[in-house]
Amino acid sequence: LKDKTTDNGLGSKYELQVVGGNLTLAKDDTIKYWSTTAYEYKVSIAEGDQNIILEAIKAADKNSLKEMNQQSGERGFNFQEGDKPEYVIGSDLGETAEGSSFVVTGIGTDGTTISGEDDKSFFEVVNDTDFSVEDLTMTDAHSENDGSVVYANNDSAKINLDNVVISSSSSDKNGGAISNIASDSFNINNSEIKNNEASGLGGAIYTETNITVTDTDFSGNKDKNGANDIYAGGSDAVVNLIAQNQEIKIESGLAGDGTINKDGTNDMTLSGNNAGFTGDLNVSEGNLNFIQNSEKDTYISGNTDIASDKTVTINNDKSNITTGTFSGEGTLNKDGSKDITSSGDNSKFKGTAN
């Protein structure tokens, strides 16, 4: 199959070499080639009667993403216990077996896009599954429940999103794009999550357990309380934000009562209204910079623990703000022309305040 690594869209022609046997075709035969893009192909014989020509003539009306959603509860892909160890296109999506792996790989965020057409959601992981999505854009998903792009509700599931863009997706409950109820192995790497919305909590991400986010930026996300990127709900919720190879940006804010760890040697820039975060923010690697971009932007209401040799800088030029408490042996810098009031007991802060 020539040029088999690239999807060139409607009108594309592919030549297949026949290595054995015979093929007889009627004059206007077409076959259907099932893929995420789901085209119908016109089949003809190449010059010399040795090879086959496939020409993409139109989008198929079966097993496109929209059709697959209709097959299984408005979800593009479901992971449920069944008889088969892998999903086969054309079968019911519920036949993906417990304990298997499922990988969706594109050719890059600019080259591969999955769209939910504003009324379909994507991946529901409810069994012990190794699930990965790599090198693509997921957009315009919608769920009437939690997590329009990924809903994870199994504590043994291993989920990895690598080099993806998640945008313009929404849910009627928690987690505009992602809702992690149970998985303790949920990783997002080298990605961008933007312009998602939840009618409940967590504009981009809602989690009740562990989630690790590395070299990933957030912007333009919101939930029922306004701008918000990540909601860490409950004492078991731990969000690890790692700036390993680049500075990371959380532009719409944090909320919840869980724990957020800032790791990685590069800095993190935090903006937005963070007053809804009442949990613990631990700065153990790199530095944290809060920048006030509007009068409504404010720092967290919980405790910030600053490790030795690490720095938290709060820059508020738009309005006076009230913060939570501080602890640790690091450095706290105050920049900007407006006032800061720290509420609570700061006796556990043994570092330097400038």
PDB file of N, CA and C in Angstrom, residues 255-314:
ATOM      1  N   ALA A 255      -8.931  24.272  42.099  1.00  0.00           N
ATOM      2  CA  ALA A 255      -9.997  24.254  43.100  1.00  0.00           C
ATOM      3  C   ALA A 255     -10.050  22.870  43.734  1.00  0.00           C
ATOM      4  N   GLY A 256     -10.769  22.774  44.857  1.00  0.00           N
ATOM      5  CA  GLY A 256     -10.931  21.504  45.542  1.00  0.00           C
ATOM      6  C   GLY A 256     -10.231  21.494  46.883  1.00  0.00           C
ATOM      7  N   ASP A 257     -10.269  20.323  47.550  1.00  0.00           N
ATOM      8  CA  ASP A 257      -9.688  20.205  48.888  1.00  0.00           C
ATOM      9  C   ASP A 257      -8.684  19.059  48.965  1.00  0.00           C
ATOM     10  N   GLY A 258      -8.144  18.646  47.833  1.00  0.00           N
ATOM     11  CA  GLY A 258      -7.145  17.591  47.803  1.00  0.00           C
ATOM     12  C   GLY A 258      -5.742  18.138  47.950  1.00  0.00           C
ATOM     13  N   THR A 259      -4.764  17.419  47.380  1.00  0.00           N
ATOM     14  CA  THR A 259      -3.360  17.809  47.438  1.00  0.00           C
ATOM     15  C   THR A 259      -2.824  18.017  46.033  1.00  0.00           C
ATOM     16  N   ILE A 260      -2.075  19.105  45.851  1.00  0.00           N
ATOM     17  CA  ILE A 260      -1.433  19.372  44.570  1.00  0.00           C
ATOM     18  C   ILE A 260       0.062  19.523  44.821  1.00  0.00           C
ATOM     19  N   ASN A 261       0.851  18.731  44.106  1.00  0.00           N
ATOM     20  CA  ASN A 261       2.305  18.763  44.224  1.00  0.00           C
ATOM     21  C   ASN A 261       2.911  19.380  42.977  1.00  0.00           C
ATOM     22  N   LYS A 262       3.724  20.407  43.180  1.00  0.00           N
ATOM     23  CA  LYS A 262       4.460  20.995  42.064  1.00  0.00           C
ATOM     24  C   LYS A 262       5.865  20.400  42.063  1.00  0.00           C
ATOM     25  N   ASP A 263       6.163  19.592  41.017  1.00  0.00           N
ATOM     26  CA  ASP A 263       7.459  18.939  40.895  1.00  0.00           C
ATOM     27  C   ASP A 263       8.097  19.318  39.566  1.00  0.00           C
ATOM     28  N   GLY A 264       9.325  18.833  39.337  1.00  0.00           N
ATOM     29  CA  GLY A 264      10.036  19.157  38.112  1.00  0.00           C
ATOM     30  C   GLY A 264      10.882  20.404  38.284  1.00  0.00           C
ATOM     31  N   THR A 265      12.017  20.466  37.590  1.00  0.00           N
ATOM     32  CA  THR A 265      12.990  21.529  37.815  1.00  0.00           C
ATOM     33  C   THR A 265      12.621  22.857  37.166  1.00  0.00           C
ATOM     34  N   ASN A 266      11.671  22.865  36.240  1.00  0.00           N
ATOM     35  CA  ASN A 266      11.234  24.114  35.622  1.00  0.00           C
ATOM     36  C   ASN A 266      10.096  24.741  36.425  1.00  0.00           C
ATOM     37  N   ASP A 267       9.792  25.996  36.100  1.00  0.00           N
ATOM     38  CA  ASP A 267       8.804  26.759  36.865  1.00  0.00           C
ATOM     39  C   ASP A 267       7.383  26.454  36.426  1.00  0.00           C
ATOM     40  N   MET A 268       6.434  26.785  37.297  1.00  0.00           N
ATOM     41  CA  MET A 268       5.010  26.743  36.974  1.00  0.00           C
ATOM     42  C   MET A 268       4.430  28.136  37.188  1.00  0.00           C
ATOM     43  N   THR A 269       3.657  28.594  36.216  1.00  0.00           N
ATOM     44  CA  THR A 269       2.950  29.867  36.332  1.00  0.00           C
ATOM     45  C   THR A 269       1.479  29.593  36.571  1.00  0.00           C
ATOM     46  N   LEU A 270       0.957  30.183  37.632  1.00  0.00           N
ATOM     47  CA  LEU A 270      -0.434  29.984  38.032  1.00  0.00           C
ATOM     48  C   LEU A 270      -1.178  31.306  37.917  1.00  0.00           C
ATOM     49  N   SER A 271      -2.348  31.285  37.273  1.00  0.00           N
ATOM     50  CA  SER A 271      -3.208  32.460  37.170  1.00  0.00           C
ATOM     51  C   SER A 271      -4.633  32.048  37.504  1.00  0.00           C
ATOM     52  N   GLY A 272      -5.574  32.961  37.340  1.00  0.00           N
ATOM     53  CA  GLY A 272      -6.979  32.656  37.573  1.00  0.00           C
ATOM     54  C   GLY A 272      -7.392  32.827  39.017  1.00  0.00           C
ATOM     55  N   ASN A 273      -8.660  32.526  39.280  1.00  0.00           N
ATOM     56  CA  ASN A 273      -9.207  32.607  40.639  1.00  0.00           C
ATOM     57  C   ASN A 273      -9.014  31.259  41.324  1.00  0.00           C
ATOM     58  N   ASN A 274      -8.068  31.208  42.255  1.00  0.00           N
ATOM     59  CA  ASN A 274      -7.723  29.969  42.948  1.00  0.00           C
ATOM     60  C   ASN A 274      -8.275  29.899  44.365  1.00  0.00           C
ATOM     61  N   ALA A 275      -9.170  30.816  44.711  1.00  0.00           N
ATOM     62  CA  ALA A 275      -9.709  30.858  46.075  1.00  0.00           C
ATOM     63  C   ALA A 275     -10.450  29.578  46.433  1.00  0.00           C
ATOM     64  N   GLY A 276     -10.944  28.858  45.430  1.00  0.00           N
ATOM     65  CA  GLY A 276     -11.682  27.626  45.681  1.00  0.00           C
ATOM     66  C   GLY A 276     -10.806  26.435  46.017  1.00  0.00           C
ATOM     67  N   PHE A 277      -9.486  26.619  45.999  1.00  0.00           N
ATOM     68  CA  PHE A 277      -8.604  25.520  46.408  1.00  0.00           C
ATOM     69  C   PHE A 277      -8.249  25.690  47.879  1.00  0.00           C
ATOM     70  N   THR A 278      -8.749  24.786  48.711  1.00  0.00           N
ATOM     71  CA  THR A 278      -8.552  24.862  50.165  1.00  0.00           C
ATOM     72  C   THR A 278      -7.623  23.764  50.682  1.00  0.00           C
ATOM     73  N   GLY A 279      -7.054  22.983  49.776  1.00  0.00           N
ATOM     74  CA  GLY A 279      -6.183  21.881  50.168  1.00  0.00           C
ATOM     75  C   GLY A 279      -4.741  22.317  50.331  1.00  0.00           C
ATOM     76  N   ASP A 280      -3.815  21.370  50.141  1.00  0.00           N
ATOM     77  CA  ASP A 280      -2.385  21.624  50.305  1.00  0.00           C
ATOM     78  C   ASP A 280      -1.700  21.701  48.951  1.00  0.00           C
ATOM     79  N   LEU A 281      -0.913  22.762  48.761  1.00  0.00           N
ATOM     80  CA  LEU A 281      -0.095  22.944  47.572  1.00  0.00           C
ATOM     81  C   LEU A 281       1.368  22.850  48.002  1.00  0.00           C
ATOM     82  N   ASN A 282       2.066  21.827  47.530  1.00  0.00           N
ATOM     83  CA  ASN A 282       3.446  21.577  47.933  1.00  0.00           C
ATOM     84  C   ASN A 282       4.393  21.891  46.784  1.00  0.00           C
ATOM     85  N   VAL A 283       5.291  22.855  47.002  1.00  0.00           N
ATOM     86  CA  VAL A 283       6.278  23.231  45.995  1.00  0.00           C
ATOM     87  C   VAL A 283       7.590  22.575  46.389  1.00  0.00           C
ATOM     88  N   SER A 284       7.873  21.423  45.802  1.00  0.00           N
ATOM     89  CA  SER A 284       9.051  20.652  46.196  1.00  0.00           C
ATOM     90  C   SER A 284      10.188  20.735  45.189  1.00  0.00           C
ATOM     91  N   GLU A 285       9.879  21.085  43.924  1.00  0.00           N
ATOM     92  CA  GLU A 285      10.894  21.271  42.892  1.00  0.00           C
ATOM     93  C   GLU A 285      10.509  22.452  42.030  1.00  0.00           C
ATOM     94  N   GLY A 286      11.524  23.150  41.505  1.00  0.00           N
ATOM     95  CA  GLY A 286      11.237  24.308  40.681  1.00  0.00           C
ATOM     96  C   GLY A 286      10.604  25.416  41.499  1.00  0.00           C
ATOM     97  N   ASN A 287      10.109  26.435  40.824  1.00  0.00           N
ATOM     98  CA  ASN A 287       9.493  27.571  41.481  1.00  0.00           C
ATOM     99  C   ASN A 287       8.061  27.745  41.017  1.00  0.00           C
ATOM    100  N   LEU A 288       7.276  28.446  41.817  1.00  0.00           N
ATOM    101  CA  LEU A 288       5.883  28.735  41.490  1.00  0.00           C
ATOM    102  C   LEU A 288       5.694  30.238  41.411  1.00  0.00           C
ATOM    103  N   ASN A 289       5.126  30.694  40.300  1.00  0.00           N
ATOM    104  CA  ASN A 289       4.858  32.114  40.105  1.00  0.00           C
ATOM    105  C   ASN A 289       3.369  32.338  39.903  1.00  0.00           C
ATOM    106  N   PHE A 290       2.758  33.103  40.815  1.00  0.00           N
ATOM    107  CA  PHE A 290       1.358  33.484  40.633  1.00  0.00           C
ATOM    108  C   PHE A 290       1.320  34.868  40.000  1.00  0.00           C
ATOM    109  N   ILE A 291       0.589  34.985  38.879  1.00  0.00           N
ATOM    110  CA  ILE A 291       0.466  36.254  38.167  1.00  0.00           C
ATOM    111  C   ILE A 291      -1.007  36.616  38.066  1.00  0.00           C
ATOM    112  N   GLN A 292      -1.337  37.798  38.535  1.00  0.00           N
ATOM    113  CA  GLN A 292      -2.719  38.270  38.522  1.00  0.00           C
ATOM    114  C   GLN A 292      -3.005  38.971  37.197  1.00  0.00           C
ATOM    115  N   ASN A 293      -3.801  38.323  36.350  1.00  0.00           N
ATOM    116  CA  ASN A 293      -4.122  38.898  35.042  1.00  0.00           C
ATOM    117  C   ASN A 293      -5.393  39.716  35.038  1.00  0.00           C
ATOM    118  N   SER A 294      -6.242  39.561  36.071  1.00  0.00           N
ATOM    119  CA  SER A 294      -7.464  40.353  36.179  1.00  0.00           C
ATOM    120  C   SER A 294      -7.771  40.582  37.650  1.00  0.00           C
ATOM    121  N   GLU A 295      -8.692  41.481  37.933  1.00  0.00           N
ATOM    122  CA  GLU A 295      -9.041  41.785  39.312  1.00  0.00           C
ATOM    123  C   GLU A 295      -9.616  40.588  40.050  1.00  0.00           C
ATOM    124  N   LYS A 296     -10.194  39.641  39.324  1.00  0.00           N
ATOM    125  CA  LYS A 296     -10.803  38.466  39.951  1.00  0.00           C
ATOM    126  C   LYS A 296      -9.783  37.374  40.282  1.00  0.00           C
ATOM    127  N   ASP A 297      -8.595  37.483  39.734  1.00  0.00           N
ATOM    128  CA  ASP A 297      -7.576  36.465  39.987  1.00  0.00           C
ATOM    129  C   ASP A 297      -7.086  36.558  41.427  1.00  0.00           C
ATOM    130  N   THR A 298      -7.010  35.419  42.094  1.00  0.00           N
ATOM    131  CA  THR A 298      -6.505  35.403  43.461  1.00  0.00           C
ATOM    132  C   THR A 298      -5.799  34.090  43.744  1.00  0.00           C
ATOM    133  N   TYR A 299      -5.016  34.090  44.816  1.00  0.00           N
ATOM    134  CA  TYR A 299      -4.203  32.929  45.173  1.00  0.00           C
ATOM    135  C   TYR A 299      -5.047  31.937  45.965  1.00  0.00           C
ATOM    136  N   ILE A 300      -4.475  30.751  46.231  1.00  0.00           N
ATOM    137  CA  ILE A 300      -5.239  29.694  46.893  1.00  0.00           C
ATOM    138  C   ILE A 300      -5.580  30.054  48.336  1.00  0.00           C
ATOM    139  N   SER A 301      -6.636  29.416  48.845  1.00  0.00           N
ATOM    140  CA  SER A 301      -7.061  29.621  50.227  1.00  0.00           C
ATOM    141  C   SER A 301      -6.474  28.585  51.180  1.00  0.00           C
ATOM    142  N   GLY A 302      -5.863  27.527  50.630  1.00  0.00           N
ATOM    143  CA  GLY A 302      -5.263  26.483  51.460  1.00  0.00           C
ATOM    144  C   GLY A 302      -3.845  26.828  51.859  1.00  0.00           C
ATOM    145  N   ASN A 303      -3.081  25.813  52.236  1.00  0.00           N
ATOM    146  CA  ASN A 303      -1.702  26.016  52.667  1.00  0.00           C
ATOM    147  C   ASN A 303      -0.727  25.753  51.525  1.00  0.00           C
ATOM    148  N   THR A 304       0.291  26.621  51.410  1.00  0.00           N
ATOM    149  CA  THR A 304       1.382  26.421  50.469  1.00  0.00           C
ATOM    150  C   THR A 304       2.636  26.070  51.246  1.00  0.00           C
ATOM    151  N   ASP A 305       3.191  24.889  50.994  1.00  0.00           N
ATOM    152  CA  ASP A 305       4.428  24.482  51.631  1.00  0.00           C
ATOM    153  C   ASP A 305       5.569  24.650  50.641  1.00  0.00           C
ATOM    154  N   ILE A 306       6.577  25.463  51.012  1.00  0.00           N
ATOM    155  CA  ILE A 306       7.679  25.791  50.108  1.00  0.00           C
ATOM    156  C   ILE A 306       8.936  25.104  50.609  1.00  0.00           C
ATOM    157  N   ALA A 307       9.458  24.179  49.816  1.00  0.00           N
ATOM    158  CA  ALA A 307      10.651  23.441  50.210  1.00  0.00           C
ATOM    159  C   ALA A 307      11.868  24.359  50.232  1.00  0.00           C
ATOM    160  N   SER A 308      12.879  23.947  50.969  1.00  0.00           N
ATOM    161  CA  SER A 308      14.122  24.708  51.053  1.00  0.00           C
ATOM    162  C   SER A 308      14.704  24.938  49.663  1.00  0.00           C
ATOM    163  N   ASP A 309      15.195  26.161  49.415  1.00  0.00           N
ATOM    164  CA  ASP A 309      15.800  26.558  48.144  1.00  0.00           C
ATOM    165  C   ASP A 309      14.786  26.721  47.014  1.00  0.00           C
ATOM    166  N   LYS A 310      13.485  26.636  47.315  1.00  0.00           N
ATOM    167  CA  LYS A 310      12.452  26.874  46.309  1.00  0.00           C
ATOM    168  C   LYS A 310      11.762  28.205  46.589  1.00  0.00           C
ATOM    169  N   THR A 311      11.138  28.767  45.560  1.00  0.00           N
ATOM    170  CA  THR A 311      10.573  30.115  45.672  1.00  0.00           C
ATOM    171  C   THR A 311       9.144  30.158  45.168  1.00  0.00           C
ATOM    172  N   VAL A 312       8.289  30.834  45.918  1.00  0.00           N
ATOM    173  CA  VAL A 312       6.943  31.176  45.470  1.00  0.00           C
ATOM    174  C   VAL A 312       6.874  32.693  45.370  1.00  0.00           C
ATOM    175  N   THR A 313       6.472  33.177  44.189  1.00  0.00           N
ATOM    176  CA  THR A 313       6.340  34.615  43.965  1.00  0.00           C
ATOM    177  C   THR A 313       4.885  34.939  43.662  1.00  0.00           C
ATOM    178  N   ILE A 314       4.331  35.886  44.409  1.00  0.00           N
ATOM    179  CA  ILE A 314       2.951  36.321  44.189  1.00  0.00           C
ATOM    180  C   ILE A 314       2.994  37.748  43.659  1.00  0.00           C
TER     181      ILE A 314
END
